[in-house]
PDB file of C-alpha atoms in Angstrom:
ATOM      1  CA  MET C   9       0.095  -0.107  -0.216  1.00 83.00           C
ATOM      2  CA  LEU C  10       1.283   3.185  -0.502  1.00 92.00           C
ATOM      3  CA  LEU C  11       0.864   6.669   1.367  1.00 95.00           C
ATOM      4  CA  LEU C  12       1.604  10.089  -0.929  1.00 96.00           C
ATOM      5  CA  THR C  13       1.323  12.937   1.224  1.00 96.00           C
ATOM      6  CA  CYS C  14      -0.585  15.547  -0.530  1.00 97.00           C
ATOM      7  CA  PRO C  15       1.307  18.772  -0.653  1.00 96.00           C
ATOM      8  CA  TYR C  16      -1.989  20.880  -0.858  1.00 96.00           C
ATOM      9  CA  CYS C  17      -3.991  19.478   2.022  1.00 94.00           C
ATOM     10  CA  GLY C  18      -1.274  17.731   3.931  1.00 95.00           C
ATOM     11  CA  VAL C  19      -3.177  14.454   4.151  1.00 95.00           C
ATOM     12  CA  ALA C  20      -1.368  10.576   4.202  1.00 94.00           C
ATOM     13  CA  ALA C  21      -3.907  10.223   1.488  1.00 95.00           C
ATOM     14  CA  GLU C  22      -3.856   6.268   0.807  1.00 93.00           C
ATOM     15  CA  GLU C  23      -3.586   4.627  -2.599  1.00 93.00           C
ATOM     16  CA  THR C  24      -7.071   4.302  -3.069  1.00 95.00           C
ATOM     17  CA  GLU C  25      -8.614   8.382  -2.570  1.00 95.00           C
ATOM     18  CA  LEU C  26      -5.359   8.907  -5.502  1.00 96.00           C
ATOM     19  CA  ALA C  27      -5.632   8.676  -9.069  1.00 96.00           C
ATOM     20  CA  ALA C  28      -1.979   7.557 -10.387  1.00 95.00           C
ATOM     21  CA  GLY C  29      -1.868   9.832 -14.013  1.00 95.00           C
ATOM     22  CA  GLY C  30       2.130   7.898 -15.529  1.00 94.00           C
ATOM     23  CA  GLU C  31       5.419  10.187 -15.951  1.00 95.00           C
ATOM     24  CA  ALA C  32       6.256  13.062 -14.643  1.00 95.00           C
ATOM     25  CA  HIS C  33       8.490  16.351 -15.679  1.00 94.00           C
ATOM     26  CA  LEU C  34       7.552  15.057 -19.568  1.00 93.00           C
ATOM     27  CA  LYS C  35       8.532  17.552 -22.037  1.00 92.00           C
ATOM     28  CA  ARG C  36       5.192  17.960 -24.917  1.00 92.00           C
ATOM     29  CA  PHE C  37       6.663  18.507 -28.369  1.00 94.00           C
ATOM     30  CA  GLY C  38       3.303  19.553 -30.708  1.00 89.00           C
ATOM     31  CA  PRO C  39       2.752  21.151 -33.620  1.00 90.00           C
ATOM     32  CA  GLY C  40       6.185  22.069 -35.839  1.00 91.00           C
ATOM     33  CA  SER C  41       7.717  18.923 -34.377  1.00 94.00           C
ATOM     34  CA  GLY C  42       9.903  16.013 -35.916  1.00 95.00           C
ATOM     35  CA  ASP C  43       7.851  12.954 -35.997  1.00 94.00           C
ATOM     36  CA  GLU C  44       9.508  10.639 -33.544  1.00 95.00           C
ATOM     37  CA  ALA C  45       9.918  13.793 -31.513  1.00 96.00           C
ATOM     38  CA  PHE C  46       5.933  13.983 -31.791  1.00 95.00           C
ATOM     39  CA  GLU C  47       5.908   9.960 -30.967  1.00 94.00           C
ATOM     40  CA  GLY C  48       8.172   9.924 -28.411  1.00 94.00           C
ATOM     41  CA  TYR C  49       6.247  12.668 -26.754  1.00 94.00           C
ATOM     42  CA  LEU C  50       2.231  10.343 -27.033  1.00 94.00           C
ATOM     43  CA  PHE C  51       3.662   6.898 -26.172  1.00 95.00           C
ATOM     44  CA  LEU C  52       7.044   6.276 -25.096  1.00 95.00           C
ATOM     45  CA  ARG C  53       6.970   6.457 -21.436  1.00 94.00           C
ATOM     46  CA  LYS C  54      10.134   4.892 -18.559  1.00 92.00           C
ATOM     47  CA  ASN C  55       9.484   2.326 -17.491  1.00 92.00           C
ATOM     48  CA  VAL C  56      12.402   2.655 -14.842  1.00 91.00           C
ATOM     49  CA  ARG C  57      13.932  -0.321 -12.000  1.00 93.00           C
ATOM     50  CA  GLY C  58      13.869   2.269  -8.763  1.00 93.00           C
ATOM     51  CA  VAL C  59      14.097   6.198  -8.893  1.00 96.00           C
ATOM     52  CA  HIS C  60      10.586   7.267 -10.667  1.00 95.00           C
ATOM     53  CA  PHE C  61       9.200  10.724 -11.224  1.00 96.00           C
ATOM     54  CA  GLU C  62       5.347  10.072 -11.260  1.00 96.00           C
ATOM     55  CA  ARG C  63       2.080  12.661 -11.473  1.00 96.00           C
ATOM     56  CA  TRP C  64      -0.945  12.242  -9.003  1.00 97.00           C
ATOM     57  CA  ARG C  65      -3.958  13.088  -8.682  1.00 97.00           C
ATOM     58  CA  HIS C  66      -5.398  13.307  -4.552  1.00 97.00           C
ATOM     59  CA  ALA C  67      -8.837  12.542  -6.838  1.00 96.00           C
ATOM     60  CA  MET C  68     -11.066  11.641  -3.838  1.00 95.00           C
ATOM     61  CA  GLY C  69      -9.820  14.514  -1.533  1.00 94.00           C
ATOM     62  CA  CYS C  70      -9.112  18.084  -2.320  1.00 94.00           C
ATOM     63  CA  GLY C  71      -8.593  16.967  -6.509  1.00 94.00           C
ATOM     64  CA  LYS C  72      -5.029  18.570  -7.063  1.00 96.00           C
ATOM     65  CA  TRP C  73      -2.316  18.076  -9.390  1.00 97.00           C
ATOM     66  CA  PHE C  74       1.017  16.906  -7.418  1.00 97.00           C
ATOM     67  CA  LEU C  75       3.880  14.482  -7.970  1.00 97.00           C
ATOM     68  CA  ALA C  76       5.758  11.730  -6.207  1.00 97.00           C
ATOM     69  CA  ALA C  77       9.396  10.415  -5.790  1.00 96.00           C
ATOM     70  CA  ARG C  78       9.558   6.743  -5.388  1.00 95.00           C
ATOM     71  CA  ASP C  79      11.180   4.157  -6.121  1.00 95.00           C
ATOM     72  CA  THR C  80       9.905   1.293  -8.388  1.00 94.00           C
ATOM     73  CA  ILE C  81      11.395  -1.977  -6.400  1.00 94.00           C
ATOM     74  CA  THR C  82      11.145  -1.275  -2.538  1.00 94.00           C
ATOM     75  CA  LEU C  83       8.249   1.292  -3.135  1.00 93.00           C
ATOM     76  CA  GLU C  84      10.027   4.316  -0.056  1.00 95.00           C
ATOM     77  CA  VAL C  85       8.296   7.686  -1.079  1.00 96.00           C
ATOM     78  CA  PHE C  86      11.120   9.901  -1.009  1.00 96.00           C
ATOM     79  CA  GLY C  87       8.907  12.906  -1.254  1.00 96.00           C
ATOM     80  CA  THR C  88       6.257  14.293  -2.705  1.00 97.00           C
ATOM     81  CA  TYR C  89       5.903  18.016  -3.808  1.00 97.00           C
ATOM     82  CA  PRO C  90       3.682  20.173  -5.690  1.00 96.00           C
ATOM     83  CA  ALA C  91       3.117  20.788  -9.774  1.00 95.00           C
ATOM     84  CA  GLN C  92       3.873  23.759 -10.830  1.00 93.00           C
ATOM     85  CA  THR C  93       7.454  22.491 -11.614  1.00 92.00           C
ATOM     86  CA  THR C  94       9.361  21.420 -14.652  1.00 91.00           C
ATOM     87  CA  GLU C  95      11.685  19.294 -12.491  1.00 92.00           C
ATOM     88  CA  PRO C  96      12.184  18.099  -9.020  1.00 94.00           C
ATOM     89  CA  PRO C  97      12.602  20.583  -5.911  1.00 94.00           C
ATOM     90  CA  LYS C  98      16.673  20.338  -5.888  1.00 95.00           C
ATOM     91  CA  ALA C  99      16.535  19.380  -1.955  1.00 95.00           C
ATOM     92  CA  LEU C 100      14.726  16.114  -3.032  1.00 95.00           C
ATOM     93  CA  VAL C 101      16.911  15.030  -5.381  1.00 95.00           C
ATOM     94  CA  ALA C 102      19.906  15.843  -3.348  1.00 95.00           C
ATOM     95  CA  ALA C 103      17.738  13.311  -0.577  1.00 95.00           C
ATOM     96  CA  ILE C 104      17.767  10.550  -2.758  1.00 95.00           C
ATOM     97  CA  GLY C 105      21.556  11.265  -4.228  1.00 94.00           C
ATOM     98  CA  LYS C 106      22.103  10.170  -0.191  1.00 95.00           C
ATOM     99  CA  LYS C 107      20.114   6.932  -0.437  1.00 94.00           C
ATOM    100  CA  ARG C 108      20.785   6.074  -3.775  1.00 92.00           C
ATOM    101  CA  PRO C 109      24.355   6.572  -4.218  1.00 91.00           C
ATOM    102  CA  GLY C 110      24.614   4.678  -7.707  1.00 87.00           C
ATOM    103  CA  TRP C 111      21.969   6.636  -8.732  1.00 90.00           C
ATOM    104  CA  GLU C 112      22.585   8.944 -11.820  1.00 87.00           C
ATOM    105  CA  GLY C 113      19.410  11.485 -11.631  1.00 86.00           C
ATOM    106  CA  PRO C 114      16.246  12.861 -13.267  1.00 85.00           C
ATOM    107  CA  LYS C 115      16.277  11.879 -16.561  1.00 70.00           C
TER     108      LYS C 115
ATOM    109  CA  MET W   4     -40.593  27.545  -7.917  1.00 68.00           C
ATOM    110  CA  SER W   5     -41.511  23.775  -7.297  1.00 81.00           C
ATOM    111  CA  GLU W   6     -40.465  22.325  -3.887  1.00 89.00           C
ATOM    112  CA  ALA W   7     -37.099  21.745  -2.977  1.00 90.00           C
ATOM    113  CA  ILE W   8     -37.101  18.009  -1.771  1.00 91.00           C
ATOM    114  CA  SER W   9     -33.832  16.675  -0.040  1.00 92.00           C
ATOM    115  CA  ALA W  10     -32.128  13.405  -1.567  1.00 92.00           C
ATOM    116  CA  LEU W  11     -34.087  11.144   0.380  1.00 94.00           C
ATOM    117  CA  GLN W  12     -36.527  13.123   2.336  1.00 92.00           C
ATOM    118  CA  GLY W  13     -35.096  11.572   5.392  1.00 91.00           C
ATOM    119  CA  ALA W  14     -34.686   8.817   5.646  1.00 94.00           C
ATOM    120  CA  ALA W  15     -33.366   6.993   8.693  1.00 95.00           C
ATOM    121  CA  PHE W  16     -31.999   3.602  10.581  1.00 96.00           C
ATOM    122  CA  GLU W  17     -31.383   2.833  14.298  1.00 96.00           C
ATOM    123  CA  GLY W  18     -28.550   0.615  13.354  1.00 95.00           C
ATOM    124  CA  TYR W  19     -25.796   0.433  16.850  1.00 95.00           C
ATOM    125  CA  VAL W  20     -25.890   3.885  15.817  1.00 96.00           C
ATOM    126  CA  ARG W  21     -28.397   6.147  14.000  1.00 97.00           C
ATOM    127  CA  VAL W  22     -27.360   7.675  10.299  1.00 97.00           C
ATOM    128  CA  SER W  23     -30.089   9.874   8.544  1.00 97.00           C
ATOM    129  CA  GLU W  24     -30.911  12.066   6.117  1.00 96.00           C
ATOM    130  CA  ALA W  25     -30.550  15.315   7.562  1.00 94.00           C
ATOM    131  CA  GLY W  26     -32.485  17.053   4.398  1.00 92.00           C
ATOM    132  CA  LEU W  27     -31.869  20.062   3.823  1.00 95.00           C
ATOM    133  CA  ARG W  28     -28.891  22.379   3.459  1.00 95.00           C
ATOM    134  CA  GLY W  29     -27.635  25.588   2.081  1.00 96.00           C
ATOM    135  CA  MET W  30     -23.504  24.885  -0.052  1.00 97.00           C
ATOM    136  CA  ILE W  31     -22.576  27.347  -1.586  1.00 97.00           C
ATOM    137  CA  SER W  32     -18.783  26.344  -3.211  1.00 97.00           C
ATOM    138  CA  LEU W  33     -16.360  29.641  -3.745  1.00 97.00           C
ATOM    139  CA  ARG W  34     -13.207  29.354  -5.510  1.00 96.00           C
ATOM    140  CA  GLY W  35     -10.210  31.543  -5.638  1.00 96.00           C
ATOM    141  CA  ASP W  36      -7.324  33.071  -4.544  1.00 95.00           C
ATOM    142  CA  LEU W  37      -7.943  32.252  -0.231  1.00 95.00           C
ATOM    143  CA  SER W  38      -4.794  33.614   0.793  1.00 94.00           C
ATOM    144  CA  ALA W  39      -6.144  37.339  -1.762  1.00 94.00           C
ATOM    145  CA  ALA W  40      -7.030  40.189   0.958  1.00 94.00           C
ATOM    146  CA  LYS W  41      -9.698  40.747  -1.484  1.00 95.00           C
ATOM    147  CA  VAL W  42     -11.074  37.491  -0.899  1.00 95.00           C
ATOM    148  CA  LYS W  43     -10.919  37.045   3.074  1.00 95.00           C
ATOM    149  CA  ALA W  44     -12.459  40.235   3.201  1.00 95.00           C
ATOM    150  CA  ALA W  45     -15.525  39.524   1.090  1.00 95.00           C
ATOM    151  CA  VAL W  46     -15.741  36.773   3.428  1.00 95.00           C
ATOM    152  CA  LYS W  47     -15.196  37.473   6.514  1.00 95.00           C
ATOM    153  CA  LYS W  48     -18.907  39.932   5.407  1.00 95.00           C
ATOM    154  CA  VAL W  49     -20.672  37.793   3.979  1.00 94.00           C
ATOM    155  CA  THR W  50     -20.606  35.343   6.308  1.00 94.00           C
ATOM    156  CA  GLY W  51     -19.158  36.619   9.662  1.00 94.00           C
ATOM    157  CA  LEU W  52     -16.472  33.721   9.742  1.00 95.00           C
ATOM    158  CA  ALA W  53     -12.304  34.661   8.981  1.00 96.00           C
ATOM    159  CA  ILE W  54     -11.370  31.141   6.516  1.00 96.00           C
ATOM    160  CA  PRO W  55     -10.625  28.932   7.839  1.00 96.00           C
ATOM    161  CA  ASP W  56      -7.070  27.312   8.125  1.00 95.00           C
ATOM    162  CA  GLN W  57      -5.922  24.153   6.014  1.00 95.00           C
ATOM    163  CA  ARG W  58      -8.086  21.095   6.476  1.00 96.00           C
ATOM    164  CA  GLN W  59     -10.499  23.381   9.242  1.00 97.00           C
ATOM    165  CA  ILE W  60     -14.123  24.165   9.411  1.00 97.00           C
ATOM    166  CA  VAL W  61     -15.787  26.591  12.167  1.00 96.00           C
ATOM    167  CA  PHE W  62     -19.237  26.994  12.675  1.00 96.00           C
ATOM    168  CA  ALA W  63     -20.999  30.301  14.050  1.00 93.00           C
ATOM    169  CA  GLY W  64     -24.536  29.535  14.380  1.00 90.00           C
ATOM    170  CA  GLU W  65     -26.203  28.000  11.757  1.00 91.00           C
ATOM    171  CA  LYS W  66     -22.809  28.646   8.938  1.00 95.00           C
ATOM    172  CA  GLY W  67     -20.013  27.540   8.231  1.00 96.00           C
ATOM    173  CA  LEU W  68     -17.336  27.842   6.660  1.00 97.00           C
ATOM    174  CA  GLY W  69     -15.050  24.816   5.267  1.00 97.00           C
ATOM    175  CA  TRP W  70     -11.481  24.431   3.564  1.00 97.00           C
ATOM    176  CA  MET W  71     -11.817  22.391   1.432  1.00 96.00           C
ATOM    177  CA  SER W  72      -8.952  23.201  -0.960  1.00 95.00           C
ATOM    178  CA  PRO W  73      -5.762  25.702  -1.279  1.00 94.00           C
ATOM    179  CA  ASP W  74      -8.365  27.516  -3.376  1.00 95.00           C
ATOM    180  CA  GLU W  75     -12.295  26.445  -2.519  1.00 96.00           C
ATOM    181  CA  LEU W  76     -14.584  26.796   0.112  1.00 96.00           C
ATOM    182  CA  LEU W  77     -17.694  25.774   1.034  1.00 97.00           C
ATOM    183  CA  VAL W  78     -19.696  28.386   2.441  1.00 97.00           C
ATOM    184  CA  LEU W  79     -22.702  27.066   5.046  1.00 97.00           C
ATOM    185  CA  VAL W  80     -25.983  28.204   5.881  1.00 96.00           C
ATOM    186  CA  PRO W  81     -29.605  28.066   6.066  1.00 96.00           C
ATOM    187  CA  TYR W  82     -31.236  26.287   2.752  1.00 96.00           C
ATOM    188  CA  ASP W  83     -33.206  29.464   2.159  1.00 95.00           C
ATOM    189  CA  ASP W  84     -30.827  31.650   2.359  1.00 95.00           C
ATOM    190  CA  ALA W  85     -28.448  29.973   0.096  1.00 95.00           C
ATOM    191  CA  GLY W  86     -29.726  32.634  -3.346  1.00 95.00           C
ATOM    192  CA  ALA W  87     -28.529  35.622  -1.504  1.00 96.00           C
ATOM    193  CA  THR W  88     -25.520  34.337   0.751  1.00 96.00           C
ATOM    194  CA  VAL W  89     -24.274  33.467  -3.331  1.00 97.00           C
ATOM    195  CA  GLU W  90     -25.604  36.906  -4.162  1.00 97.00           C
ATOM    196  CA  ALA W  91     -23.679  38.698  -1.244  1.00 96.00           C
ATOM    197  CA  LEU W  92     -20.522  36.869  -1.997  1.00 96.00           C
ATOM    198  CA  GLN W  93     -20.896  38.130  -5.933  1.00 96.00           C
ATOM    199  CA  VAL W  94     -21.272  41.579  -5.103  1.00 96.00           C
ATOM    200  CA  ALA W  95     -18.456  41.781  -2.124  1.00 96.00           C
ATOM    201  CA  LEU W  96     -16.061  39.881  -4.607  1.00 96.00           C
ATOM    202  CA  ALA W  97     -16.891  42.143  -8.140  1.00 94.00           C
ATOM    203  CA  GLY W  98     -13.894  42.400  -9.634  1.00 94.00           C
ATOM    204  CA  VAL W  99     -11.710  39.290  -8.472  1.00 95.00           C
ATOM    205  CA  HIS W 100     -11.261  36.173  -9.979  1.00 96.00           C
ATOM    206  CA  HIS W 101     -13.238  33.969  -8.000  1.00 96.00           C
ATOM    207  CA  LEU W 102     -16.421  31.389  -8.853  1.00 96.00           C
ATOM    208  CA  THR W 103     -19.459  31.332  -6.493  1.00 96.00           C
ATOM    209  CA  ARG W 104     -22.587  28.367  -7.090  1.00 96.00           C
ATOM    210  CA  ASP W 105     -25.056  27.311  -5.077  1.00 96.00           C
ATOM    211  CA  VAL W 106     -24.508  23.472  -5.134  1.00 96.00           C
ATOM    212  CA  SER W 107     -26.802  23.015  -2.128  1.00 95.00           C
ATOM    213  CA  ASP W 108     -28.888  20.859  -4.532  1.00 95.00           C
ATOM    214  CA  ALA W 109     -26.349  19.078  -5.841  1.00 96.00           C
ATOM    215  CA  ARG W 110     -25.280  17.119  -2.720  1.00 96.00           C
ATOM    216  CA  ALA W 111     -27.183  15.155   0.196  1.00 96.00           C
ATOM    217  CA  ILE W 112     -26.036  15.614   4.081  1.00 97.00           C
ATOM    218  CA  PHE W 113     -26.254  12.758   6.512  1.00 97.00           C
ATOM    219  CA  ARG W 114     -25.704  12.087  10.069  1.00 97.00           C
ATOM    220  CA  VAL W 115     -24.246   9.445  11.686  1.00 97.00           C
ATOM    221  CA  GLU W 116     -24.628   9.755  15.170  1.00 97.00           C
ATOM    222  CA  GLY W 117     -24.126   6.976  18.508  1.00 95.00           C
ATOM    223  CA  ASP W 118     -20.999   7.012  20.586  1.00 93.00           C
ATOM    224  CA  ARG W 119     -19.541   4.595  18.450  1.00 94.00           C
ATOM    225  CA  ALA W 120     -20.194   7.159  14.699  1.00 95.00           C
ATOM    226  CA  ARG W 121     -16.103   7.030  14.160  1.00 95.00           C
ATOM    227  CA  GLU W 122     -16.120   3.425  12.957  1.00 95.00           C
ATOM    228  CA  VAL W 123     -18.946   3.689  11.067  1.00 96.00           C
ATOM    229  CA  LEU W 124     -17.136   5.698   8.899  1.00 96.00           C
ATOM    230  CA  ALA W 125     -13.854   4.312   9.706  1.00 96.00           C
ATOM    231  CA  LYS W 126     -15.104   0.648   7.855  1.00 96.00           C
ATOM    232  CA  LEU W 127     -16.246   3.376   4.591  1.00 97.00           C
ATOM    233  CA  SER W 128     -13.320   5.231   4.167  1.00 96.00           C
ATOM    234  CA  PRO W 129      -9.206   5.490   4.686  1.00 95.00           C
ATOM    235  CA  THR W 130      -8.706   8.058   6.922  1.00 94.00           C
ATOM    236  CA  ASP W 131      -7.672   7.438  10.578  1.00 94.00           C
ATOM    237  CA  LEU W 132     -10.639   8.041  12.904  1.00 95.00           C
ATOM    238  CA  HIS W 133      -9.085   7.630  16.008  1.00 95.00           C
ATOM    239  CA  PRO W 134      -9.856  10.145  18.729  1.00 95.00           C
ATOM    240  CA  ASP W 135      -6.534  11.590  18.695  1.00 95.00           C
ATOM    241  CA  ARG W 136      -6.332  12.110  14.562  1.00 94.00           C
ATOM    242  CA  PHE W 137      -9.889  12.647  13.857  1.00 95.00           C
ATOM    243  CA  ARG W 138     -10.913  15.619  16.180  1.00 94.00           C
ATOM    244  CA  GLU W 139     -13.358  18.408  16.153  1.00 95.00           C
ATOM    245  CA  GLY W 140     -13.304  20.959  13.542  1.00 95.00           C
ATOM    246  CA  GLU W 141     -11.276  19.019  10.817  1.00 96.00           C
ATOM    247  CA  LEU W 142     -12.921  18.749   7.425  1.00 97.00           C
ATOM    248  CA  ARG W 143     -12.155  15.321   5.608  1.00 97.00           C
ATOM    249  CA  ARG W 144     -12.553  14.982   2.082  1.00 96.00           C
ATOM    250  CA  THR W 145     -11.808  11.655   0.852  1.00 96.00           C
ATOM    251  CA  ARG W 146     -14.175   8.200  -0.075  1.00 96.00           C
ATOM    252  CA  LEU W 147     -16.721   6.308   1.318  1.00 97.00           C
ATOM    253  CA  ALA W 148     -16.120   3.107  -0.243  1.00 95.00           C
ATOM    254  CA  GLN W 149     -16.533   3.657  -3.633  1.00 96.00           C
ATOM    255  CA  VAL W 150     -17.567   7.621  -4.202  1.00 97.00           C
ATOM    256  CA  PRO W 151     -15.943  11.328  -2.406  1.00 97.00           C
ATOM    257  CA  ALA W 152     -17.601  12.566   0.497  1.00 97.00           C
ATOM    258  CA  ALA W 153     -16.583  14.643   2.686  1.00 97.00           C
ATOM    259  CA  PHE W 154     -17.138  15.058   6.766  1.00 97.00           C
ATOM    260  CA  TRP W 155     -16.527  16.205  10.546  1.00 97.00           C
ATOM    261  CA  ILE W 156     -17.670  16.504  13.694  1.00 96.00           C
ATOM    262  CA  GLU W 157     -20.933  19.009  14.527  1.00 94.00           C
ATOM    263  CA  ASP W 158     -22.665  19.292  17.791  1.00 91.00           C
ATOM    264  CA  GLY W 159     -21.814  15.508  18.663  1.00 91.00           C
ATOM    265  CA  GLY W 160     -21.778  13.791  15.863  1.00 95.00           C
ATOM    266  CA  ILE W 161     -20.561  13.163  12.468  1.00 97.00           C
ATOM    267  CA  THR W 162     -22.139  15.000   9.380  1.00 97.00           C
ATOM    268  CA  VAL W 163     -21.616  13.327   5.828  1.00 97.00           C
ATOM    269  CA  VAL W 164     -21.983  14.921   2.811  1.00 97.00           C
ATOM    270  CA  ALA W 165     -22.048  12.988  -0.423  1.00 97.00           C
ATOM    271  CA  PHE W 166     -23.389  13.731  -4.116  1.00 97.00           C
ATOM    272  CA  ARG W 167     -26.752  14.116  -4.255  1.00 96.00           C
ATOM    273  CA  SER W 168     -26.514  11.125  -7.658  1.00 97.00           C
ATOM    274  CA  VAL W 169     -24.677   8.868  -4.859  1.00 97.00           C
ATOM    275  CA  ALA W 170     -27.369   9.547  -1.874  1.00 97.00           C
ATOM    276  CA  GLN W 171     -28.871   6.365  -1.751  1.00 97.00           C
ATOM    277  CA  TYR W 172     -25.265   4.428  -2.452  1.00 97.00           C
ATOM    278  CA  VAL W 173     -23.735   5.787   0.709  1.00 97.00           C
ATOM    279  CA  PHE W 174     -26.874   5.583   2.768  1.00 97.00           C
ATOM    280  CA  ASP W 175     -27.087   2.204   2.379  1.00 97.00           C
ATOM    281  CA  LEU W 176     -22.968   1.922   2.279  1.00 97.00           C
ATOM    282  CA  LEU W 177     -23.456   3.233   6.390  1.00 97.00           C
ATOM    283  CA  LYS W 178     -26.722   1.650   7.091  1.00 97.00           C
ATOM    284  CA  THR W 179     -25.042  -1.358   6.183  1.00 97.00           C
ATOM    285  CA  SER W 180     -21.834  -0.899   8.085  1.00 97.00           C
ATOM    286  CA  ALA W 181     -24.180   0.490  11.534  1.00 97.00           C
ATOM    287  CA  GLU W 182     -25.819  -2.654  11.215  1.00 96.00           C
ATOM    288  CA  PRO W 183     -26.481  -4.553  14.768  1.00 96.00           C
ATOM    289  CA  GLY W 184     -23.682  -7.315  15.211  1.00 94.00           C
ATOM    290  CA  GLY W 185     -21.246  -5.213  12.873  1.00 93.00           C
ATOM    291  CA  GLU W 186     -19.694  -3.098  16.627  1.00 94.00           C
ATOM    292  CA  VAL W 187     -15.315  -2.873  16.599  1.00 94.00           C
ATOM    293  CA  ASN W 188     -14.933  -1.698  19.824  1.00 90.00           C
ATOM    294  CA  LEU W 189     -11.938  -0.197  18.590  1.00 88.00           C
ATOM    295  CA  TRP W 190     -11.827   3.106  20.305  1.00 85.00           C
TER     296      TRP W 190
END
């Protein structure tokens, strides 16, 4: 069972209160971009074994989208943060780096 | 104008706690920047209440104000005052980016009353309802089985709010949960 703390309402929300939104920090390739870039944006997702950044929505709560960093193997949650950002907070990345020395960082 | 009736017209069930549909209550959804001085002043002027902190709900007489999300408030008023309150809010918030809607008829309200009211809800939602964790003054938005709902402690019982379209479902859930023989006696 996954417990993610919603950064908006502060509730340690249980998985069944949340809706998963897939990979976080996608860069959009719209009209004018190449076919390959567009295909990548639309369909190709990382399938990470280890540290992963995800979008979640507190669907059965305050209704807000937020982002979370967790480990897909151990289900350890490193932290959650508001969705109004294009990259993970530096403090969070540093904290994950400490816990997972071999980790190559986001992206 | 047709006569307004509540979803289940006051249906009630006497289990090991009492579950009842609470009838009509005015509810207004107010969205806007809750940290803005103009919004704070307008809400105070119309309801007489200050905007509550995160996840809190405050009352003064028949009026109430609940924190729903960082940009949403639930304004509780007597059913017949809802329309006038929306107008008053819109006047007070003129020129400020906001949205107010009378959602009274989109909702159903239930009361769960009795010593073990907490455990009736704890069986249905992933919320920690331990008396030390869920206290009076907190408004919790969560789910009851498969549908979204919100509840808070009020007048010695728990008030539950859900969408009107699922009123029968929520009532049946609470009823089943309150069935005699289903006592947990945890707290």
